[in-house]
PDB file of C-alpha atoms in Angstrom:
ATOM      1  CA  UNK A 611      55.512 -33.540  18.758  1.00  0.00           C
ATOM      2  CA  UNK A 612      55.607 -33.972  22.622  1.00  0.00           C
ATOM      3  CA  UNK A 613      57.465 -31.126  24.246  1.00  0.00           C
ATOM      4  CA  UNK A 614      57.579 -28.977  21.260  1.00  0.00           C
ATOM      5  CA  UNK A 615      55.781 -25.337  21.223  1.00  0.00           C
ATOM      6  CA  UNK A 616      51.503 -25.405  20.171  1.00  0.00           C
ATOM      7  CA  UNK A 617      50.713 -23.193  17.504  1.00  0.00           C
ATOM      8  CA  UNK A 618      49.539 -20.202  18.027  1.00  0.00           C
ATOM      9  CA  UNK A 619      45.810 -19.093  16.637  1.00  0.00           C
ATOM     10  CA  UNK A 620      45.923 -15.330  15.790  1.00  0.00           C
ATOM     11  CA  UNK A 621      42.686 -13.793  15.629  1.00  0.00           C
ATOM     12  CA  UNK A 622      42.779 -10.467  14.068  1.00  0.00           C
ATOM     13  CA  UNK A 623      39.363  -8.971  16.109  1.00  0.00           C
ATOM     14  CA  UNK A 624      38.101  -5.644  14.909  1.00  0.00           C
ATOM     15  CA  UNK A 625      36.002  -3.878  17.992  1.00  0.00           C
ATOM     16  CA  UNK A 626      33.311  -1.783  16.417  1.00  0.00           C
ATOM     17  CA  UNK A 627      31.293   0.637  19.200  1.00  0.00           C
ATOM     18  CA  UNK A 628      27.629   0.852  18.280  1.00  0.00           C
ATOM     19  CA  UNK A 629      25.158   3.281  19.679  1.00  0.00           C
ATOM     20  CA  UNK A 630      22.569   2.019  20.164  1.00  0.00           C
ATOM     21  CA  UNK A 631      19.671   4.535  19.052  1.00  0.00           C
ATOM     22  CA  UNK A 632      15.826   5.559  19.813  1.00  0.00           C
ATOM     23  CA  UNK A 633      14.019   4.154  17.408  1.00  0.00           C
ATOM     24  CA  UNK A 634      10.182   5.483  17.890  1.00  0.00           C
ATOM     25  CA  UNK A 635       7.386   7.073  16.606  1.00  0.00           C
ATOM     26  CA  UNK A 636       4.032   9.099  17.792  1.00  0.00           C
ATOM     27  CA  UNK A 637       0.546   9.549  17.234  1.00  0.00           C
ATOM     28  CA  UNK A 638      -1.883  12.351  18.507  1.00  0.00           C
ATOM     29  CA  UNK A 639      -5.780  11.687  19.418  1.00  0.00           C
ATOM     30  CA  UNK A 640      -8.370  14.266  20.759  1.00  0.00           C
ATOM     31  CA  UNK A 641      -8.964  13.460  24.189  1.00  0.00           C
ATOM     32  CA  UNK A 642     -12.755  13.788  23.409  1.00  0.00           C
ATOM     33  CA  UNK A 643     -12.427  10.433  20.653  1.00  0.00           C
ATOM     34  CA  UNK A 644     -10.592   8.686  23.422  1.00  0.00           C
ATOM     35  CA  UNK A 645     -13.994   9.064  25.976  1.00  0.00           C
ATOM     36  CA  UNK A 646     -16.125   8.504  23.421  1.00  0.00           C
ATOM     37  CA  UNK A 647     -14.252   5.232  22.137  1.00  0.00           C
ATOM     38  CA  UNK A 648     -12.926   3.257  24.743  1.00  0.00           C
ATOM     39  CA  UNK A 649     -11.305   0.849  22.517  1.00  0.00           C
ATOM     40  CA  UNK A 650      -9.395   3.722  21.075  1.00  0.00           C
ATOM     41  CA  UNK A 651      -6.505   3.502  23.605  1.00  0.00           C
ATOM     42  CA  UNK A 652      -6.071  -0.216  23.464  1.00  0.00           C
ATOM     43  CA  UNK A 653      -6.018  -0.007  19.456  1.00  0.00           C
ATOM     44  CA  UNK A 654      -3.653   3.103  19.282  1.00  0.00           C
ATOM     45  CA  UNK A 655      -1.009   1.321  20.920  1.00  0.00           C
ATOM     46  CA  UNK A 656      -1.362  -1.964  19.089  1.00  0.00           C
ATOM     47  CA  UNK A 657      -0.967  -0.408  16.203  1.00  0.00           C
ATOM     48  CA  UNK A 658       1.514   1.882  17.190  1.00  0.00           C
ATOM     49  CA  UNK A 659       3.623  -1.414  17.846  1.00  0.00           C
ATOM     50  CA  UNK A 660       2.809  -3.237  14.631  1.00  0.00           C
ATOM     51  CA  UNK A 661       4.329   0.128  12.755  1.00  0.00           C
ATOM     52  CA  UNK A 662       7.493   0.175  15.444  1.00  0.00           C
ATOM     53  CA  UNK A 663       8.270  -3.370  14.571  1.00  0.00           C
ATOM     54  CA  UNK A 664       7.493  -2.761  10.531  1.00  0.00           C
ATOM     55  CA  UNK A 665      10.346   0.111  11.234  1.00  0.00           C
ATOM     56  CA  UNK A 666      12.822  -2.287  13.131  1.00  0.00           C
ATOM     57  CA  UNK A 667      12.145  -4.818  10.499  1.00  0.00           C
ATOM     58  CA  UNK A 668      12.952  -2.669   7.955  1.00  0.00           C
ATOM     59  CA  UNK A 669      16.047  -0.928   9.435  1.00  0.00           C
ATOM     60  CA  UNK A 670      17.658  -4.659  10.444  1.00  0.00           C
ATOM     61  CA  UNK A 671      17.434  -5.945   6.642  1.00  0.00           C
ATOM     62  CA  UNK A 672      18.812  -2.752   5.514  1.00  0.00           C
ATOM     63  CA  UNK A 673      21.542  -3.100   7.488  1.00  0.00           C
ATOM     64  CA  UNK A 674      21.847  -7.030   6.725  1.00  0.00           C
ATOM     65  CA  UNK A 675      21.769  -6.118   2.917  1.00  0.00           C
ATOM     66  CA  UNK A 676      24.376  -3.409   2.762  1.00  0.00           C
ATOM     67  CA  UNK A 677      27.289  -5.887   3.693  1.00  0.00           C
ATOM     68  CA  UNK A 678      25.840  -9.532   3.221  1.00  0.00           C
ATOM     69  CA  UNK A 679      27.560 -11.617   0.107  1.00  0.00           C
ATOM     70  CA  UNK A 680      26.020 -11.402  -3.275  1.00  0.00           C
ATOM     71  CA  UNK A 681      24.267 -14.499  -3.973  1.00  0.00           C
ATOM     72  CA  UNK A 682      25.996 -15.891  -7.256  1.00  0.00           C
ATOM     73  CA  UNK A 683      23.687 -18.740  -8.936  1.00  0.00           C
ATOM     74  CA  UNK A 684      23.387 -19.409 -12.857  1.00  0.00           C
ATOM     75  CA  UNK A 685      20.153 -21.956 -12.739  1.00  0.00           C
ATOM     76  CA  UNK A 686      16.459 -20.585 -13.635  1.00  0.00           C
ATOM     77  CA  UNK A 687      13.700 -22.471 -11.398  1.00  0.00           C
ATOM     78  CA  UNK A 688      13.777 -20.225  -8.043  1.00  0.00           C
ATOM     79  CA  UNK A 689      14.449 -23.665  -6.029  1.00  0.00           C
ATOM     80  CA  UNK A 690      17.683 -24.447  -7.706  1.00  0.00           C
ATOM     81  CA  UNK A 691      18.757 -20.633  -7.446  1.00  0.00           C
ATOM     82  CA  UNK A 692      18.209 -20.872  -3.670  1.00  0.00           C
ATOM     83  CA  UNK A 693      19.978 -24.132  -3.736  1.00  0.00           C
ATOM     84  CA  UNK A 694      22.646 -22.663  -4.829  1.00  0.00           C
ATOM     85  CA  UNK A 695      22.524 -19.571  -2.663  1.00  0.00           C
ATOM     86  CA  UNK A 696      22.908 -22.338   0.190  1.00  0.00           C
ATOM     87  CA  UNK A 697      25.903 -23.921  -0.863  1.00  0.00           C
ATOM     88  CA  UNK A 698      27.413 -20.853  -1.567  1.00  0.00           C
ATOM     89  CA  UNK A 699      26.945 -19.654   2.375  1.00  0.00           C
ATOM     90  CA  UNK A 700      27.958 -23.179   3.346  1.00  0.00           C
ATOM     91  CA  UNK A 701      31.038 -22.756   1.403  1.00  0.00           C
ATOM     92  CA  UNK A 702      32.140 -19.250   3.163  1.00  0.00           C
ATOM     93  CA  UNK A 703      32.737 -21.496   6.382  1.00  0.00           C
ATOM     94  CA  UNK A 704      30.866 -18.999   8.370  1.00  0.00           C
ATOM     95  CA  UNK A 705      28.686 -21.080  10.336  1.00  0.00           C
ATOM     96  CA  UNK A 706      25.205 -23.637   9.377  1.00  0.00           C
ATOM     97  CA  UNK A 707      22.642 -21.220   7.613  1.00  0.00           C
ATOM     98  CA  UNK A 708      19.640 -21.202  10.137  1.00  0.00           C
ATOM     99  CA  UNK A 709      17.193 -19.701   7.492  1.00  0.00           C
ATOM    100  CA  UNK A 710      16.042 -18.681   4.065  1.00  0.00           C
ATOM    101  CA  UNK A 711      14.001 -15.559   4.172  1.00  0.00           C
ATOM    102  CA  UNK A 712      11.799 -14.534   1.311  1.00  0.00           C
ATOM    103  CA  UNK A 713       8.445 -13.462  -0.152  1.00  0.00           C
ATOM    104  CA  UNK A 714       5.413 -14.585  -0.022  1.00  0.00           C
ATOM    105  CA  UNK A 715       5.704 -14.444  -3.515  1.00  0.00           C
ATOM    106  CA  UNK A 716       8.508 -16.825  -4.092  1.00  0.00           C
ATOM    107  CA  UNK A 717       7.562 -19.236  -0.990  1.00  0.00           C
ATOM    108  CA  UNK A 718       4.926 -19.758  -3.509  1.00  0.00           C
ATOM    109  CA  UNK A 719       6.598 -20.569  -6.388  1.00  0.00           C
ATOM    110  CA  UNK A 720       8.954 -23.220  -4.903  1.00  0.00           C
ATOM    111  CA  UNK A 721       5.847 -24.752  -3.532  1.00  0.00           C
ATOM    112  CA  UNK A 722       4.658 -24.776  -7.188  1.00  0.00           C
ATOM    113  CA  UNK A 723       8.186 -26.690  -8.248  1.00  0.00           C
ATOM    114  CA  UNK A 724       6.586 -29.458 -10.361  1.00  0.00           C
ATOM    115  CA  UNK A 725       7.116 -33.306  -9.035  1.00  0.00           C
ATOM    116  CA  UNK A 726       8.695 -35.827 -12.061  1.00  0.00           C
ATOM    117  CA  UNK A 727       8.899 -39.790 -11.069  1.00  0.00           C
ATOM    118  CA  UNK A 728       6.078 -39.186  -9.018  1.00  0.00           C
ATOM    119  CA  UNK A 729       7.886 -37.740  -5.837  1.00  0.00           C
ATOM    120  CA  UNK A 730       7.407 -34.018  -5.042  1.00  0.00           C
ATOM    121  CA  UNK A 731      10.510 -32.078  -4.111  1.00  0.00           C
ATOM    122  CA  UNK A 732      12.536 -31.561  -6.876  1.00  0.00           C
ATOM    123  CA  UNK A 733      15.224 -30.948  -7.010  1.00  0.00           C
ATOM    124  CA  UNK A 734      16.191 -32.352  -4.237  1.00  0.00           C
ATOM    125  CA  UNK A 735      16.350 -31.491  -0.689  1.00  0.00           C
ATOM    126  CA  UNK A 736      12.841 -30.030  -0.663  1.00  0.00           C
ATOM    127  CA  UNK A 737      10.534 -31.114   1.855  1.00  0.00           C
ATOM    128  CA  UNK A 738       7.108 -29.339   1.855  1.00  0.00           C
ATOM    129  CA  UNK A 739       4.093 -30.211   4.753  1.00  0.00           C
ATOM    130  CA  UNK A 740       0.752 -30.540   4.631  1.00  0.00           C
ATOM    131  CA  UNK A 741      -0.053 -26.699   6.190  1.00  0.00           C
ATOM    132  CA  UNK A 742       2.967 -25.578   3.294  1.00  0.00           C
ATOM    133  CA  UNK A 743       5.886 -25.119   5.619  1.00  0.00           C
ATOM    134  CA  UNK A 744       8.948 -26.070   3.637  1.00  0.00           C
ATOM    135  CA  UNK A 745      12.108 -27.003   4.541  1.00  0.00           C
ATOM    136  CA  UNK A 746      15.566 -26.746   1.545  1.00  0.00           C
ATOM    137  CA  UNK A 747      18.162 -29.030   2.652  1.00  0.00           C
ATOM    138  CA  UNK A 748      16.545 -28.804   6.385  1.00  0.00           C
ATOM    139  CA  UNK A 749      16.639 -25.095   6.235  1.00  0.00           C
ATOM    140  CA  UNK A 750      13.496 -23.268   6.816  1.00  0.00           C
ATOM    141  CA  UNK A 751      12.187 -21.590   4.033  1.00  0.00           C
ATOM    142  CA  UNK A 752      10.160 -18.248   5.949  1.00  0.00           C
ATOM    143  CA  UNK A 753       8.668 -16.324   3.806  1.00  0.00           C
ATOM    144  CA  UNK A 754       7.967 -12.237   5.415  1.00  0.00           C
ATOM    145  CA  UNK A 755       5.504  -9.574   4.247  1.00  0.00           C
ATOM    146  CA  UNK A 756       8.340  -7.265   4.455  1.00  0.00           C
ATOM    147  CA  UNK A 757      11.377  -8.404   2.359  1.00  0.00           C
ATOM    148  CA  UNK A 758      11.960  -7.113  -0.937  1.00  0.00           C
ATOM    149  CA  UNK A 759      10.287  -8.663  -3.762  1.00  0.00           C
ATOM    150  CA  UNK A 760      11.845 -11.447  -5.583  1.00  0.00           C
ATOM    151  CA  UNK A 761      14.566 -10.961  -3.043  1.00  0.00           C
ATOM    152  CA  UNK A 762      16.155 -14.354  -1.216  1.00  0.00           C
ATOM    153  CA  UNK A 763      18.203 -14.276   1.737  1.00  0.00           C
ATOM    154  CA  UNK A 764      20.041 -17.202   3.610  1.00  0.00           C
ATOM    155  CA  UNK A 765      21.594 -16.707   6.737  1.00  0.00           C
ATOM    156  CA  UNK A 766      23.493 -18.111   9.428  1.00  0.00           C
ATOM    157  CA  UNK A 767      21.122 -15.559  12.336  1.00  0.00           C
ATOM    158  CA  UNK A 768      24.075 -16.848  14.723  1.00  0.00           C
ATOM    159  CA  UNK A 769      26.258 -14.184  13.544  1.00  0.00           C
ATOM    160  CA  UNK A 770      23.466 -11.465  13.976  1.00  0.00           C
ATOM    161  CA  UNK A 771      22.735 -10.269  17.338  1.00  0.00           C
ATOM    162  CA  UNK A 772      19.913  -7.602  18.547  1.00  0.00           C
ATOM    163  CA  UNK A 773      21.168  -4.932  21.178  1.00  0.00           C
ATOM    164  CA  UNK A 774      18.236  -3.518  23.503  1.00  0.00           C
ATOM    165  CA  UNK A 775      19.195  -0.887  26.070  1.00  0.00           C
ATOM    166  CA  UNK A 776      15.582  -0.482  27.267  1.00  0.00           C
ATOM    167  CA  UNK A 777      12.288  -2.294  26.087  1.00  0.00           C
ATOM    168  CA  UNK A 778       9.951  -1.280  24.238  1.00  0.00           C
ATOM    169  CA  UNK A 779       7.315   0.227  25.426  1.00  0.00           C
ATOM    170  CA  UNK A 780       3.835   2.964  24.548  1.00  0.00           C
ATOM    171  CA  UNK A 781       3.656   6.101  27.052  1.00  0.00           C
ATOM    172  CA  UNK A 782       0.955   8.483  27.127  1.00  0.00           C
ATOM    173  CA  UNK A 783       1.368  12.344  27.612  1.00  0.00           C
ATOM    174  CA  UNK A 784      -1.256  15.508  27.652  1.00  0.00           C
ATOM    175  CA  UNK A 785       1.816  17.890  27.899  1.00  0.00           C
ATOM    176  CA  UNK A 786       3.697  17.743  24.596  1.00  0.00           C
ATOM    177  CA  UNK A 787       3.511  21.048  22.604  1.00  0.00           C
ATOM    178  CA  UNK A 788      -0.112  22.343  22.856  1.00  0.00           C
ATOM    179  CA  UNK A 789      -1.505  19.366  23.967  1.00  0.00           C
ATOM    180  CA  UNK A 790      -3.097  20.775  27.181  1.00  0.00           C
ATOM    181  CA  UNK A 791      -4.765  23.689  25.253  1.00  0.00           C
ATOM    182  CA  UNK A 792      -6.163  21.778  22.185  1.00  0.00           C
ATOM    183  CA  UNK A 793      -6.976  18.754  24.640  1.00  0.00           C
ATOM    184  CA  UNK A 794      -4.751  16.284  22.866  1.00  0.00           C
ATOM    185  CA  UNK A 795      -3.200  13.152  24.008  1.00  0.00           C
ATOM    186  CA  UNK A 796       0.296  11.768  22.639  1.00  0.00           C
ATOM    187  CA  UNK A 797       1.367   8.182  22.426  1.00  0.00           C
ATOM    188  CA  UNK A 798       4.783   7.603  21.712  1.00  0.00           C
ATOM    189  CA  UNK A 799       6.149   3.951  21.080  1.00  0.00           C
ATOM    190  CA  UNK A 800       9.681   3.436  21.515  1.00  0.00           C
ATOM    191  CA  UNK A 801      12.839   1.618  22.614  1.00  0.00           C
ATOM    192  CA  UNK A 802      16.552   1.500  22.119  1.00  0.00           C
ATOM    193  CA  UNK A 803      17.499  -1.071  20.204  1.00  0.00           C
ATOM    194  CA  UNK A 804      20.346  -1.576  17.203  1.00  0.00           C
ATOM    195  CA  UNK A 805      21.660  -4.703  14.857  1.00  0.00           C
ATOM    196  CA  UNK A 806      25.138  -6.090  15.755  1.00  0.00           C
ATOM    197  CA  UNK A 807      26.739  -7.978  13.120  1.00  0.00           C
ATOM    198  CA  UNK A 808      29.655 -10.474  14.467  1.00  0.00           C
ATOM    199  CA  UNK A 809      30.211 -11.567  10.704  1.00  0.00           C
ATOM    200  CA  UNK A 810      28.551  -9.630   8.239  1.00  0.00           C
ATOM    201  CA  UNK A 811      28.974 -11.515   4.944  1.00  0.00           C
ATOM    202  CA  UNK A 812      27.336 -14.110   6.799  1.00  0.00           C
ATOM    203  CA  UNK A 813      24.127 -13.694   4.830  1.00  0.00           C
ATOM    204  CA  UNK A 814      23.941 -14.128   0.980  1.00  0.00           C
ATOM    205  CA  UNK A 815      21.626 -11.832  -0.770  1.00  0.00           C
ATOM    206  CA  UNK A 816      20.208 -13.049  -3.735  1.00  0.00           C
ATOM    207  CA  UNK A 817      17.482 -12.544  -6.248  1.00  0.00           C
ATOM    208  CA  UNK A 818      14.665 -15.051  -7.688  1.00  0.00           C
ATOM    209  CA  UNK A 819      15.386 -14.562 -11.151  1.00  0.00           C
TER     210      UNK A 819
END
């Protein structure tokens, strides 16, 4: 009513501190393979960073899994189960899932979802492209090397947020331990870097089956 007092929205905000870590990891060479094989450097640190980000991967979706929701879902066919998984999130008010993560594994059987009347995509909502990407209810369906198997996530990745206090980067040392003795060289990949979650249920964790 004009002139009267607004209501008043009361937010009860919890402030969590992180710290935000090293994660990182090392690998020694002789300095004699490096001269010998010039393409050892070069492949050291690529692969270095392929097992950093296997080790960020892992540590985000552990920390994602401890306090998403449980996906609740009674139906069989791994399409309707992550049907239902969807509604569910779309039902904690918590923000428009932006993804379904998965295996390989299960990406595969949902492509495999026989068509009836002719039409592929049942039940409905599926869309599936030529090259396989598929799309539930317009929500990408990614499937990742490095999720647990016959494990389904759907997420809103809005309420997820990646801290970095310094990039990540490979360094090179001869003077860690004995290195200068034994004529070793160190590479070390690493950064700071930790998961934030602003609402933490906002993922539900289910299973295929």
């Amino acid at each position: 009513t004009e002139g009267s007092g607004k209501a008043q929205v009361d937010y009860d905000v919890t402030m969590v501190n992180t710290s935000v870590p090293f994660v990182a990891g090392y690998a020694k060479v002789s300095r004699q393979m490096l001269q010998d094989l010039p393409f050892l450097q070069a492949y050291l640190s690529q692969s270095l960073l392929e097992d950093w980000n296997r080790a960020i991967n892992n540590s985000f979706m552990s920390t994602i899994t401890a306090s998403a929701t449980a996906g609740s879902t009674s139906a069989t066919p791994v399409a309707e189960r992550i049907i239902d998984y969807t509604a569910q999130h779309l039902a904690l008010g918590l923000g428009q899932p932006n993804v379904i993560l998965t295996t390989h594994a299960v990406w595969a059987s949902v492509l495999k979802t026989q068509p009836t009347n002719g039409s592929y995509g049942v039940p409905g909502g599926i869309t599936i492209g030529a090259q396989g990407e598929t799309r539930i209810v317009g929500i990408p369906l990614v499937p990742h090397s490095q999720i647990v198997s016959g494990k389904i996530y759907v997420m809103n990745t809005d309420a997820f947020a990646i801290a970095q206090a310094s990039g990540l980067a490979v360094r090179s040392t001869e003077t860690d331990q004995d290195d200068f003795i034994k004529n070793l060289v160190t590479y070390r990949a690493e950064a700071r870097v930790a998961l934030l979650s602003f609402q933490p249920t906002a993922a539900i964790y289910g299973s295929a089956s």
